[in-house]
């Protein structure tokens, strides 16, 4: 497992981040098997959010054993200060820990939402207070959608977030506007030495059909790549960008071992692009977003 420096936090974290969304629809035994596999494979960054089913509770069972050897991050769902303060303490209780290494303002993908969380009485105030009290180590921001990179660039201009979690994969790279916004974000993140993490690495397209969510094979809201050759290429392509400190693994436990295998068997960016150029039905997952 490769480890990269998490920006100015200085922590060396695994390039694969265990995403708690993978645990949203599993029982405790299945959750434990998946967490154990990640730990055995060298994953030391575990991320989650309050709305990922029972993921925080699943993590909480492991905390007495692993808390001192992992980097633990979760997210704030509320947009206002008081709601965010409740979110933070509820997460601490579910995770069975006294301190979260990174708290993130969650799913901030447009300027209107950014105004809410960073404005007077917004969620950011609670995150800052939690950091001042020592129950949170760092503050980050996450988001989905075509507007996420531009929104996160503006976020870094308003507040020195230590981390950013934003979408990036090969098909998004081919979209001129998205690529320009992402490259501008990379430049600012480098200037501030903020850690840049990404999501949607193995997203293939939206689920297809009139009622796509009823027939989906995975717990992800988008259809992922699941053939190992495509997963290998998608993971290799994103990790070939040295500015990326880590990628969140996809939100289904069945995809976790495929991404772990892909990290081990890396290919060059050129070879990865060749595979992805020939991947069938490959398109942005943001053509149609779930409500």
PDB file of C-alpha atoms in Angstrom:
ATOM      1  CA  UNK A   1       0.000   0.000   0.000  1.00  0.00           C
ATOM      2  CA  UNK A   2       1.316   3.403  -0.953  1.00  0.00           C
ATOM      3  CA  UNK A   3       1.148   6.245   1.588  1.00  0.00           C
ATOM      4  CA  UNK A   4       1.081   9.935   0.766  1.00  0.00           C
ATOM      5  CA  UNK A   5       1.426  13.046   2.893  1.00  0.00           C
ATOM      6  CA  UNK A   6      -1.943  14.514   3.896  1.00  0.00           C
ATOM      7  CA  UNK A   7      -1.091  18.099   3.067  1.00  0.00           C
ATOM      8  CA  UNK A   8       0.056  20.348   5.880  1.00  0.00           C
ATOM      9  CA  UNK A   9      -1.332  17.926   8.454  1.00  0.00           C
ATOM     10  CA  UNK A  10       1.849  15.958   7.742  1.00  0.00           C
ATOM     11  CA  UNK A  11       0.216  12.583   8.327  1.00  0.00           C
ATOM     12  CA  UNK A  12       1.210   9.763   5.951  1.00  0.00           C
ATOM     13  CA  UNK A  13      -2.071   8.150   4.933  1.00  0.00           C
ATOM     14  CA  UNK A  14      -2.895   5.251   2.669  1.00  0.00           C
ATOM     15  CA  UNK A  15      -3.825   6.262  -0.868  1.00  0.00           C
ATOM     16  CA  UNK A  16      -6.955   4.148  -0.469  1.00  0.00           C
ATOM     17  CA  UNK A  17      -9.470   5.582   1.982  1.00  0.00           C
ATOM     18  CA  UNK A  18     -12.072   3.239   3.403  1.00  0.00           C
ATOM     19  CA  UNK A  19     -15.417   4.867   2.658  1.00  0.00           C
ATOM     20  CA  UNK A  20     -18.068   4.177   5.271  1.00  0.00           C
ATOM     21  CA  UNK A  21     -20.783   4.312   2.611  1.00  0.00           C
ATOM     22  CA  UNK A  22     -19.768   0.730   1.803  1.00  0.00           C
ATOM     23  CA  UNK A  23     -21.221  -0.297   5.163  1.00  0.00           C
ATOM     24  CA  UNK A  24     -24.595   1.386   4.747  1.00  0.00           C
ATOM     25  CA  UNK A  25     -26.493  -1.803   3.839  1.00  0.00           C
ATOM     26  CA  UNK A  26     -24.561  -4.613   5.532  1.00  0.00           C
ATOM     27  CA  UNK A  27     -24.861  -6.547   8.790  1.00  0.00           C
ATOM     28  CA  UNK A  28     -22.159  -6.425  11.516  1.00  0.00           C
ATOM     29  CA  UNK A  29     -20.415  -9.611  10.375  1.00  0.00           C
ATOM     30  CA  UNK A  30     -20.076  -8.410   6.785  1.00  0.00           C
ATOM     31  CA  UNK A  31     -18.942  -5.003   7.976  1.00  0.00           C
ATOM     32  CA  UNK A  32     -16.298  -6.549  10.211  1.00  0.00           C
ATOM     33  CA  UNK A  33     -14.936  -8.726   7.412  1.00  0.00           C
ATOM     34  CA  UNK A  34     -14.591  -5.735   5.116  1.00  0.00           C
ATOM     35  CA  UNK A  35     -12.939  -3.530   7.750  1.00  0.00           C
ATOM     36  CA  UNK A  36     -10.538  -6.354   8.622  1.00  0.00           C
ATOM     37  CA  UNK A  37      -9.581  -6.774   4.963  1.00  0.00           C
ATOM     38  CA  UNK A  38      -8.846  -3.063   4.648  1.00  0.00           C
ATOM     39  CA  UNK A  39      -6.674  -3.072   7.771  1.00  0.00           C
ATOM     40  CA  UNK A  40      -4.778  -6.163   6.627  1.00  0.00           C
ATOM     41  CA  UNK A  41      -4.175  -4.461   3.273  1.00  0.00           C
ATOM     42  CA  UNK A  42      -2.603  -1.408   4.891  1.00  0.00           C
ATOM     43  CA  UNK A  43      -5.492   1.045   4.825  1.00  0.00           C
ATOM     44  CA  UNK A  44      -5.083   3.520   7.705  1.00  0.00           C
ATOM     45  CA  UNK A  45      -7.614   6.218   6.736  1.00  0.00           C
ATOM     46  CA  UNK A  46     -11.240   5.456   7.569  1.00  0.00           C
ATOM     47  CA  UNK A  47     -13.866   7.961   6.485  1.00  0.00           C
ATOM     48  CA  UNK A  48     -17.617   7.954   7.066  1.00  0.00           C
ATOM     49  CA  UNK A  49     -20.673  10.180   7.531  1.00  0.00           C
ATOM     50  CA  UNK A  50     -23.789  10.148   9.733  1.00  0.00           C
ATOM     51  CA  UNK A  51     -26.036   9.338   6.773  1.00  0.00           C
ATOM     52  CA  UNK A  52     -24.130   6.201   5.734  1.00  0.00           C
ATOM     53  CA  UNK A  53     -26.516   3.824   7.472  1.00  0.00           C
ATOM     54  CA  UNK A  54     -24.933   2.261  10.577  1.00  0.00           C
ATOM     55  CA  UNK A  55     -21.371   2.856   9.362  1.00  0.00           C
ATOM     56  CA  UNK A  56     -20.366   4.955  12.375  1.00  0.00           C
ATOM     57  CA  UNK A  57     -21.677   2.216  14.672  1.00  0.00           C
ATOM     58  CA  UNK A  58     -19.745  -0.411  12.707  1.00  0.00           C
ATOM     59  CA  UNK A  59     -16.584   1.671  13.041  1.00  0.00           C
ATOM     60  CA  UNK A  60     -17.316   2.226  16.715  1.00  0.00           C
ATOM     61  CA  UNK A  61     -17.035  -1.496  17.482  1.00  0.00           C
ATOM     62  CA  UNK A  62     -13.456  -1.384  16.234  1.00  0.00           C
ATOM     63  CA  UNK A  63     -12.280   1.793  17.943  1.00  0.00           C
ATOM     64  CA  UNK A  64     -10.986   0.217  21.199  1.00  0.00           C
ATOM     65  CA  UNK A  65      -8.689  -1.948  19.061  1.00  0.00           C
ATOM     66  CA  UNK A  66      -7.590   0.385  16.247  1.00  0.00           C
ATOM     67  CA  UNK A  67      -8.182   4.018  17.224  1.00  0.00           C
ATOM     68  CA  UNK A  68      -4.524   4.787  17.902  1.00  0.00           C
ATOM     69  CA  UNK A  69      -3.347   3.472  14.517  1.00  0.00           C
ATOM     70  CA  UNK A  70      -5.867   4.945  12.080  1.00  0.00           C
ATOM     71  CA  UNK A  71      -6.832   8.371  10.800  1.00  0.00           C
ATOM     72  CA  UNK A  72     -10.566   8.797  11.444  1.00  0.00           C
ATOM     73  CA  UNK A  73     -12.768  11.232   9.566  1.00  0.00           C
ATOM     74  CA  UNK A  74     -16.488  11.861   9.436  1.00  0.00           C
ATOM     75  CA  UNK A  75     -18.772  14.609   8.234  1.00  0.00           C
ATOM     76  CA  UNK A  76     -21.288  17.251   9.245  1.00  0.00           C
ATOM     77  CA  UNK A  77     -24.694  17.026   7.592  1.00  0.00           C
ATOM     78  CA  UNK A  78     -26.324  20.136   9.113  1.00  0.00           C
ATOM     79  CA  UNK A  79     -25.864  23.572   7.562  1.00  0.00           C
ATOM     80  CA  UNK A  80     -26.368  25.630  10.726  1.00  0.00           C
ATOM     81  CA  UNK A  81     -24.064  25.945  13.717  1.00  0.00           C
ATOM     82  CA  UNK A  82     -26.333  24.326  16.314  1.00  0.00           C
ATOM     83  CA  UNK A  83     -27.234  21.409  14.082  1.00  0.00           C
ATOM     84  CA  UNK A  84     -23.579  20.870  13.203  1.00  0.00           C
ATOM     85  CA  UNK A  85     -22.630  20.892  16.883  1.00  0.00           C
ATOM     86  CA  UNK A  86     -25.180  18.130  17.496  1.00  0.00           C
ATOM     87  CA  UNK A  87     -23.852  16.204  14.478  1.00  0.00           C
ATOM     88  CA  UNK A  88     -20.304  16.282  15.827  1.00  0.00           C
ATOM     89  CA  UNK A  89     -21.244  15.010  19.286  1.00  0.00           C
ATOM     90  CA  UNK A  90     -23.586  12.361  17.909  1.00  0.00           C
ATOM     91  CA  UNK A  91     -20.743  11.080  15.731  1.00  0.00           C
ATOM     92  CA  UNK A  92     -18.369  10.992  18.694  1.00  0.00           C
ATOM     93  CA  UNK A  93     -20.890   8.850  20.574  1.00  0.00           C
ATOM     94  CA  UNK A  94     -21.509   6.441  17.696  1.00  0.00           C
ATOM     95  CA  UNK A  95     -17.810   6.160  16.895  1.00  0.00           C
ATOM     96  CA  UNK A  96     -16.937   5.556  20.563  1.00  0.00           C
ATOM     97  CA  UNK A  97     -14.097   8.028  20.510  1.00  0.00           C
ATOM     98  CA  UNK A  98     -13.206  11.285  22.231  1.00  0.00           C
ATOM     99  CA  UNK A  99     -11.620  12.826  19.163  1.00  0.00           C
ATOM    100  CA  UNK A 100     -12.133  12.860  15.391  1.00  0.00           C
ATOM    101  CA  UNK A 101      -9.042  13.521  13.293  1.00  0.00           C
ATOM    102  CA  UNK A 102     -10.958  15.276  10.526  1.00  0.00           C
ATOM    103  CA  UNK A 103     -14.468  16.716  10.406  1.00  0.00           C
ATOM    104  CA  UNK A 104     -15.782  17.684   6.973  1.00  0.00           C
ATOM    105  CA  UNK A 105     -18.603  19.934   5.807  1.00  0.00           C
ATOM    106  CA  UNK A 106     -20.462  17.358   3.756  1.00  0.00           C
ATOM    107  CA  UNK A 107     -21.854  17.487   0.212  1.00  0.00           C
ATOM    108  CA  UNK A 108     -21.199  21.177  -0.427  1.00  0.00           C
ATOM    109  CA  UNK A 109     -21.377  21.289  -4.215  1.00  0.00           C
ATOM    110  CA  UNK A 110     -22.593  24.780  -5.111  1.00  0.00           C
ATOM    111  CA  UNK A 111     -22.092  28.359  -3.988  1.00  0.00           C
ATOM    112  CA  UNK A 112     -25.517  28.677  -2.388  1.00  0.00           C
ATOM    113  CA  UNK A 113     -24.739  25.775  -0.066  1.00  0.00           C
ATOM    114  CA  UNK A 114     -21.248  27.144   0.558  1.00  0.00           C
ATOM    115  CA  UNK A 115     -22.786  30.451   1.632  1.00  0.00           C
ATOM    116  CA  UNK A 116     -24.956  28.627   4.162  1.00  0.00           C
ATOM    117  CA  UNK A 117     -22.180  26.628   5.802  1.00  0.00           C
ATOM    118  CA  UNK A 118     -19.555  29.384   5.834  1.00  0.00           C
ATOM    119  CA  UNK A 119     -21.842  32.314   6.667  1.00  0.00           C
ATOM    120  CA  UNK A 120     -22.785  33.702  10.065  1.00  0.00           C
ATOM    121  CA  UNK A 121     -24.347  30.961  12.187  1.00  0.00           C
ATOM    122  CA  UNK A 122     -23.261  28.307   9.680  1.00  0.00           C
ATOM    123  CA  UNK A 123     -21.866  24.837  10.269  1.00  0.00           C
ATOM    124  CA  UNK A 124     -18.274  26.000   9.896  1.00  0.00           C
ATOM    125  CA  UNK A 125     -18.546  27.867  13.207  1.00  0.00           C
ATOM    126  CA  UNK A 126     -19.264  24.616  15.038  1.00  0.00           C
ATOM    127  CA  UNK A 127     -16.349  22.865  13.324  1.00  0.00           C
ATOM    128  CA  UNK A 128     -13.968  25.645  14.323  1.00  0.00           C
ATOM    129  CA  UNK A 129     -15.172  25.559  17.929  1.00  0.00           C
ATOM    130  CA  UNK A 130     -14.790  21.779  18.011  1.00  0.00           C
ATOM    131  CA  UNK A 131     -11.216  22.129  16.764  1.00  0.00           C
ATOM    132  CA  UNK A 132     -10.492  24.768  19.398  1.00  0.00           C
ATOM    133  CA  UNK A 133     -11.801  22.380  22.072  1.00  0.00           C
ATOM    134  CA  UNK A 134      -9.589  19.567  20.806  1.00  0.00           C
ATOM    135  CA  UNK A 135     -12.383  17.155  19.896  1.00  0.00           C
ATOM    136  CA  UNK A 136     -11.634  17.657  16.195  1.00  0.00           C
ATOM    137  CA  UNK A 137      -8.173  17.737  14.690  1.00  0.00           C
ATOM    138  CA  UNK A 138      -8.770  19.325  11.293  1.00  0.00           C
ATOM    139  CA  UNK A 139     -11.545  20.722   9.112  1.00  0.00           C
ATOM    140  CA  UNK A 140     -12.306  19.745   5.517  1.00  0.00           C
ATOM    141  CA  UNK A 141     -14.988  20.091   2.881  1.00  0.00           C
ATOM    142  CA  UNK A 142     -16.566  17.588   0.478  1.00  0.00           C
ATOM    143  CA  UNK A 143     -18.975  17.769  -2.429  1.00  0.00           C
ATOM    144  CA  UNK A 144     -20.458  16.098  -5.498  1.00  0.00           C
ATOM    145  CA  UNK A 145     -21.534  17.258  -8.921  1.00  0.00           C
ATOM    146  CA  UNK A 146     -20.156  19.235 -11.818  1.00  0.00           C
ATOM    147  CA  UNK A 147     -19.857  22.365  -9.706  1.00  0.00           C
ATOM    148  CA  UNK A 148     -17.853  20.796  -6.883  1.00  0.00           C
ATOM    149  CA  UNK A 149     -14.285  21.751  -7.928  1.00  0.00           C
ATOM    150  CA  UNK A 150     -15.187  25.404  -8.535  1.00  0.00           C
ATOM    151  CA  UNK A 151     -17.147  25.509  -5.274  1.00  0.00           C
ATOM    152  CA  UNK A 152     -14.249  23.989  -3.356  1.00  0.00           C
ATOM    153  CA  UNK A 153     -11.836  26.484  -4.892  1.00  0.00           C
ATOM    154  CA  UNK A 154     -14.025  29.288  -3.568  1.00  0.00           C
ATOM    155  CA  UNK A 155     -14.198  27.478  -0.214  1.00  0.00           C
ATOM    156  CA  UNK A 156     -10.393  27.562   0.054  1.00  0.00           C
ATOM    157  CA  UNK A 157     -10.460  31.286  -0.657  1.00  0.00           C
ATOM    158  CA  UNK A 158     -12.890  31.831   2.227  1.00  0.00           C
ATOM    159  CA  UNK A 159     -11.349  29.523   4.831  1.00  0.00           C
ATOM    160  CA  UNK A 160      -8.097  27.536   5.118  1.00  0.00           C
ATOM    161  CA  UNK A 161      -9.620  24.060   5.009  1.00  0.00           C
ATOM    162  CA  UNK A 162      -6.972  21.422   5.663  1.00  0.00           C
ATOM    163  CA  UNK A 163      -8.571  18.941   3.260  1.00  0.00           C
ATOM    164  CA  UNK A 164     -10.806  18.870   0.199  1.00  0.00           C
ATOM    165  CA  UNK A 165     -12.687  15.814  -1.099  1.00  0.00           C
ATOM    166  CA  UNK A 166     -13.911  16.389  -4.664  1.00  0.00           C
ATOM    167  CA  UNK A 167     -14.813  14.269  -7.729  1.00  0.00           C
ATOM    168  CA  UNK A 168     -12.149  13.232 -10.243  1.00  0.00           C
ATOM    169  CA  UNK A 169     -11.783  10.434 -12.753  1.00  0.00           C
ATOM    170  CA  UNK A 170     -10.773   9.958 -16.377  1.00  0.00           C
ATOM    171  CA  UNK A 171     -14.142  10.739 -17.950  1.00  0.00           C
ATOM    172  CA  UNK A 172     -14.449  13.970 -15.946  1.00  0.00           C
ATOM    173  CA  UNK A 173     -10.941  14.875 -17.115  1.00  0.00           C
ATOM    174  CA  UNK A 174     -12.168  14.759 -20.718  1.00  0.00           C
ATOM    175  CA  UNK A 175     -14.771  17.477 -20.011  1.00  0.00           C
ATOM    176  CA  UNK A 176     -13.008  20.793 -20.667  1.00  0.00           C
ATOM    177  CA  UNK A 177     -14.914  22.859 -18.117  1.00  0.00           C
ATOM    178  CA  UNK A 178     -14.600  20.322 -15.334  1.00  0.00           C
ATOM    179  CA  UNK A 179     -10.887  19.829 -16.038  1.00  0.00           C
ATOM    180  CA  UNK A 180     -10.204  23.588 -15.921  1.00  0.00           C
ATOM    181  CA  UNK A 181     -12.031  23.920 -12.598  1.00  0.00           C
ATOM    182  CA  UNK A 182     -10.212  20.926 -11.163  1.00  0.00           C
ATOM    183  CA  UNK A 183      -6.806  22.202 -12.262  1.00  0.00           C
ATOM    184  CA  UNK A 184      -7.511  25.584 -10.657  1.00  0.00           C
ATOM    185  CA  UNK A 185      -8.448  23.777  -7.450  1.00  0.00           C
ATOM    186  CA  UNK A 186      -5.225  21.751  -7.592  1.00  0.00           C
ATOM    187  CA  UNK A 187      -3.202  24.945  -7.926  1.00  0.00           C
ATOM    188  CA  UNK A 188      -4.829  26.569  -4.889  1.00  0.00           C
ATOM    189  CA  UNK A 189      -4.621  23.387  -2.816  1.00  0.00           C
ATOM    190  CA  UNK A 190      -0.896  23.224  -3.552  1.00  0.00           C
ATOM    191  CA  UNK A 191      -0.458  26.882  -2.625  1.00  0.00           C
ATOM    192  CA  UNK A 192      -2.143  26.332   0.739  1.00  0.00           C
ATOM    193  CA  UNK A 193      -0.691  22.823   1.177  1.00  0.00           C
ATOM    194  CA  UNK A 194      -4.219  21.480   1.614  1.00  0.00           C
ATOM    195  CA  UNK A 195      -4.720  17.748   1.103  1.00  0.00           C
ATOM    196  CA  UNK A 196      -6.697  16.924  -2.038  1.00  0.00           C
ATOM    197  CA  UNK A 197      -8.681  13.680  -1.914  1.00  0.00           C
ATOM    198  CA  UNK A 198     -11.046  12.447  -4.612  1.00  0.00           C
ATOM    199  CA  UNK A 199     -14.229  10.448  -5.081  1.00  0.00           C
ATOM    200  CA  UNK A 200     -15.974   8.681  -7.988  1.00  0.00           C
ATOM    201  CA  UNK A 201     -12.773   6.911  -9.096  1.00  0.00           C
ATOM    202  CA  UNK A 202     -14.558   3.859 -10.517  1.00  0.00           C
ATOM    203  CA  UNK A 203     -17.872   5.507 -11.412  1.00  0.00           C
ATOM    204  CA  UNK A 204     -18.881   4.253 -14.862  1.00  0.00           C
ATOM    205  CA  UNK A 205     -22.196   6.054 -15.540  1.00  0.00           C
ATOM    206  CA  UNK A 206     -25.668   6.600 -14.118  1.00  0.00           C
ATOM    207  CA  UNK A 207     -27.825   3.533 -13.551  1.00  0.00           C
ATOM    208  CA  UNK A 208     -29.866   2.906 -16.678  1.00  0.00           C
ATOM    209  CA  UNK A 209     -33.579   2.311 -17.223  1.00  0.00           C
ATOM    210  CA  UNK A 210     -36.889   3.908 -16.317  1.00  0.00           C
ATOM    211  CA  UNK A 211     -36.536   2.991 -12.633  1.00  0.00           C
ATOM    212  CA  UNK A 212     -32.767   2.454 -12.339  1.00  0.00           C
ATOM    213  CA  UNK A 213     -32.385   2.368  -8.567  1.00  0.00           C
ATOM    214  CA  UNK A 214     -34.691  -0.639  -8.292  1.00  0.00           C
ATOM    215  CA  UNK A 215     -32.470  -2.781 -10.488  1.00  0.00           C
ATOM    216  CA  UNK A 216     -29.035  -1.663  -9.388  1.00  0.00           C
ATOM    217  CA  UNK A 217     -26.490  -4.369  -8.551  1.00  0.00           C
ATOM    218  CA  UNK A 218     -24.545  -2.318  -6.018  1.00  0.00           C
ATOM    219  CA  UNK A 219     -25.299   0.048  -3.151  1.00  0.00           C
ATOM    220  CA  UNK A 220     -23.687   2.931  -5.051  1.00  0.00           C
ATOM    221  CA  UNK A 221     -26.030   5.583  -6.497  1.00  0.00           C
ATOM    222  CA  UNK A 222     -24.061   5.392  -9.760  1.00  0.00           C
ATOM    223  CA  UNK A 223     -23.162   2.284 -11.771  1.00  0.00           C
ATOM    224  CA  UNK A 224     -19.519   1.435 -10.995  1.00  0.00           C
ATOM    225  CA  UNK A 225     -16.930  -0.385 -13.020  1.00  0.00           C
ATOM    226  CA  UNK A 226     -16.723  -3.925 -11.655  1.00  0.00           C
ATOM    227  CA  UNK A 227     -14.582  -5.767 -14.195  1.00  0.00           C
ATOM    228  CA  UNK A 228     -11.111  -5.888 -12.670  1.00  0.00           C
ATOM    229  CA  UNK A 229      -9.366  -4.556 -15.780  1.00  0.00           C
ATOM    230  CA  UNK A 230     -11.488  -1.402 -15.698  1.00  0.00           C
ATOM    231  CA  UNK A 231     -11.121  -0.970 -11.931  1.00  0.00           C
ATOM    232  CA  UNK A 232      -7.341  -1.357 -12.312  1.00  0.00           C
ATOM    233  CA  UNK A 233      -7.242   1.307 -15.006  1.00  0.00           C
ATOM    234  CA  UNK A 234      -9.521   3.749 -13.173  1.00  0.00           C
ATOM    235  CA  UNK A 235      -7.572   3.492  -9.905  1.00  0.00           C
ATOM    236  CA  UNK A 236      -4.196   3.659 -11.676  1.00  0.00           C
ATOM    237  CA  UNK A 237      -5.232   6.728 -13.655  1.00  0.00           C
ATOM    238  CA  UNK A 238      -6.295   8.760 -10.624  1.00  0.00           C
ATOM    239  CA  UNK A 239      -3.308   7.717  -8.531  1.00  0.00           C
ATOM    240  CA  UNK A 240      -0.943   8.643 -11.359  1.00  0.00           C
ATOM    241  CA  UNK A 241      -1.685  12.251 -10.344  1.00  0.00           C
ATOM    242  CA  UNK A 242       0.767  12.969  -7.534  1.00  0.00           C
ATOM    243  CA  UNK A 243      -1.329  15.865  -6.251  1.00  0.00           C
ATOM    244  CA  UNK A 244      -4.017  13.398  -5.145  1.00  0.00           C
ATOM    245  CA  UNK A 245      -3.335  12.306  -1.572  1.00  0.00           C
ATOM    246  CA  UNK A 246      -6.014   9.609  -1.477  1.00  0.00           C
ATOM    247  CA  UNK A 247      -9.115   8.179  -3.125  1.00  0.00           C
ATOM    248  CA  UNK A 248     -12.234   7.087  -1.297  1.00  0.00           C
ATOM    249  CA  UNK A 249     -13.154   3.495  -2.101  1.00  0.00           C
ATOM    250  CA  UNK A 250     -16.561   2.917  -3.647  1.00  0.00           C
ATOM    251  CA  UNK A 251     -19.652   2.539  -1.477  1.00  0.00           C
ATOM    252  CA  UNK A 252     -20.178  -1.225  -1.641  1.00  0.00           C
ATOM    253  CA  UNK A 253     -18.203  -3.869   0.288  1.00  0.00           C
ATOM    254  CA  UNK A 254     -17.989  -6.053  -2.834  1.00  0.00           C
ATOM    255  CA  UNK A 255     -15.983  -3.352  -4.601  1.00  0.00           C
ATOM    256  CA  UNK A 256     -13.468  -2.856  -1.781  1.00  0.00           C
ATOM    257  CA  UNK A 257     -11.293  -5.918  -2.625  1.00  0.00           C
ATOM    258  CA  UNK A 258     -11.306  -4.943  -6.297  1.00  0.00           C
ATOM    259  CA  UNK A 259      -9.926  -1.497  -5.473  1.00  0.00           C
ATOM    260  CA  UNK A 260      -7.345  -2.964  -3.100  1.00  0.00           C
ATOM    261  CA  UNK A 261      -6.190  -5.312  -5.873  1.00  0.00           C
ATOM    262  CA  UNK A 262      -6.053  -2.392  -8.314  1.00  0.00           C
ATOM    263  CA  UNK A 263      -3.820  -0.358  -6.001  1.00  0.00           C
ATOM    264  CA  UNK A 264      -1.381  -3.266  -5.847  1.00  0.00           C
ATOM    265  CA  UNK A 265      -1.238  -3.842  -9.620  1.00  0.00           C
ATOM    266  CA  UNK A 266      -0.785  -0.306 -10.910  1.00  0.00           C
ATOM    267  CA  UNK A 267      -0.354   0.511 -14.588  1.00  0.00           C
ATOM    268  CA  UNK A 268       1.018   3.622 -16.251  1.00  0.00           C
ATOM    269  CA  UNK A 269      -1.271   6.548 -16.991  1.00  0.00           C
ATOM    270  CA  UNK A 270      -0.908   5.888 -20.713  1.00  0.00           C
ATOM    271  CA  UNK A 271      -1.912   2.248 -20.361  1.00  0.00           C
ATOM    272  CA  UNK A 272      -4.785   3.184 -18.045  1.00  0.00           C
ATOM    273  CA  UNK A 273      -6.091   5.718 -20.560  1.00  0.00           C
ATOM    274  CA  UNK A 274      -5.935   3.124 -23.312  1.00  0.00           C
ATOM    275  CA  UNK A 275      -8.132   0.768 -21.279  1.00  0.00           C
ATOM    276  CA  UNK A 276     -10.587   3.491 -20.285  1.00  0.00           C
ATOM    277  CA  UNK A 277     -10.880   4.844 -23.822  1.00  0.00           C
ATOM    278  CA  UNK A 278     -12.198   1.425 -24.846  1.00  0.00           C
ATOM    279  CA  UNK A 279     -14.482   0.976 -21.831  1.00  0.00           C
ATOM    280  CA  UNK A 280     -18.109   0.647 -23.001  1.00  0.00           C
ATOM    281  CA  UNK A 281     -20.809   3.085 -21.892  1.00  0.00           C
ATOM    282  CA  UNK A 282     -18.421   5.291 -19.918  1.00  0.00           C
ATOM    283  CA  UNK A 283     -19.888   8.692 -19.002  1.00  0.00           C
ATOM    284  CA  UNK A 284     -20.096  11.209 -16.179  1.00  0.00           C
ATOM    285  CA  UNK A 285     -22.121  10.096 -13.143  1.00  0.00           C
ATOM    286  CA  UNK A 286     -23.361  13.688 -12.829  1.00  0.00           C
ATOM    287  CA  UNK A 287     -25.554  13.683 -15.918  1.00  0.00           C
ATOM    288  CA  UNK A 288     -28.427  12.841 -13.608  1.00  0.00           C
ATOM    289  CA  UNK A 289     -28.029  13.237  -9.841  1.00  0.00           C
ATOM    290  CA  UNK A 290     -30.250  11.404  -7.317  1.00  0.00           C
ATOM    291  CA  UNK A 291     -32.627  13.646  -5.406  1.00  0.00           C
TER     292      UNK A 291
END
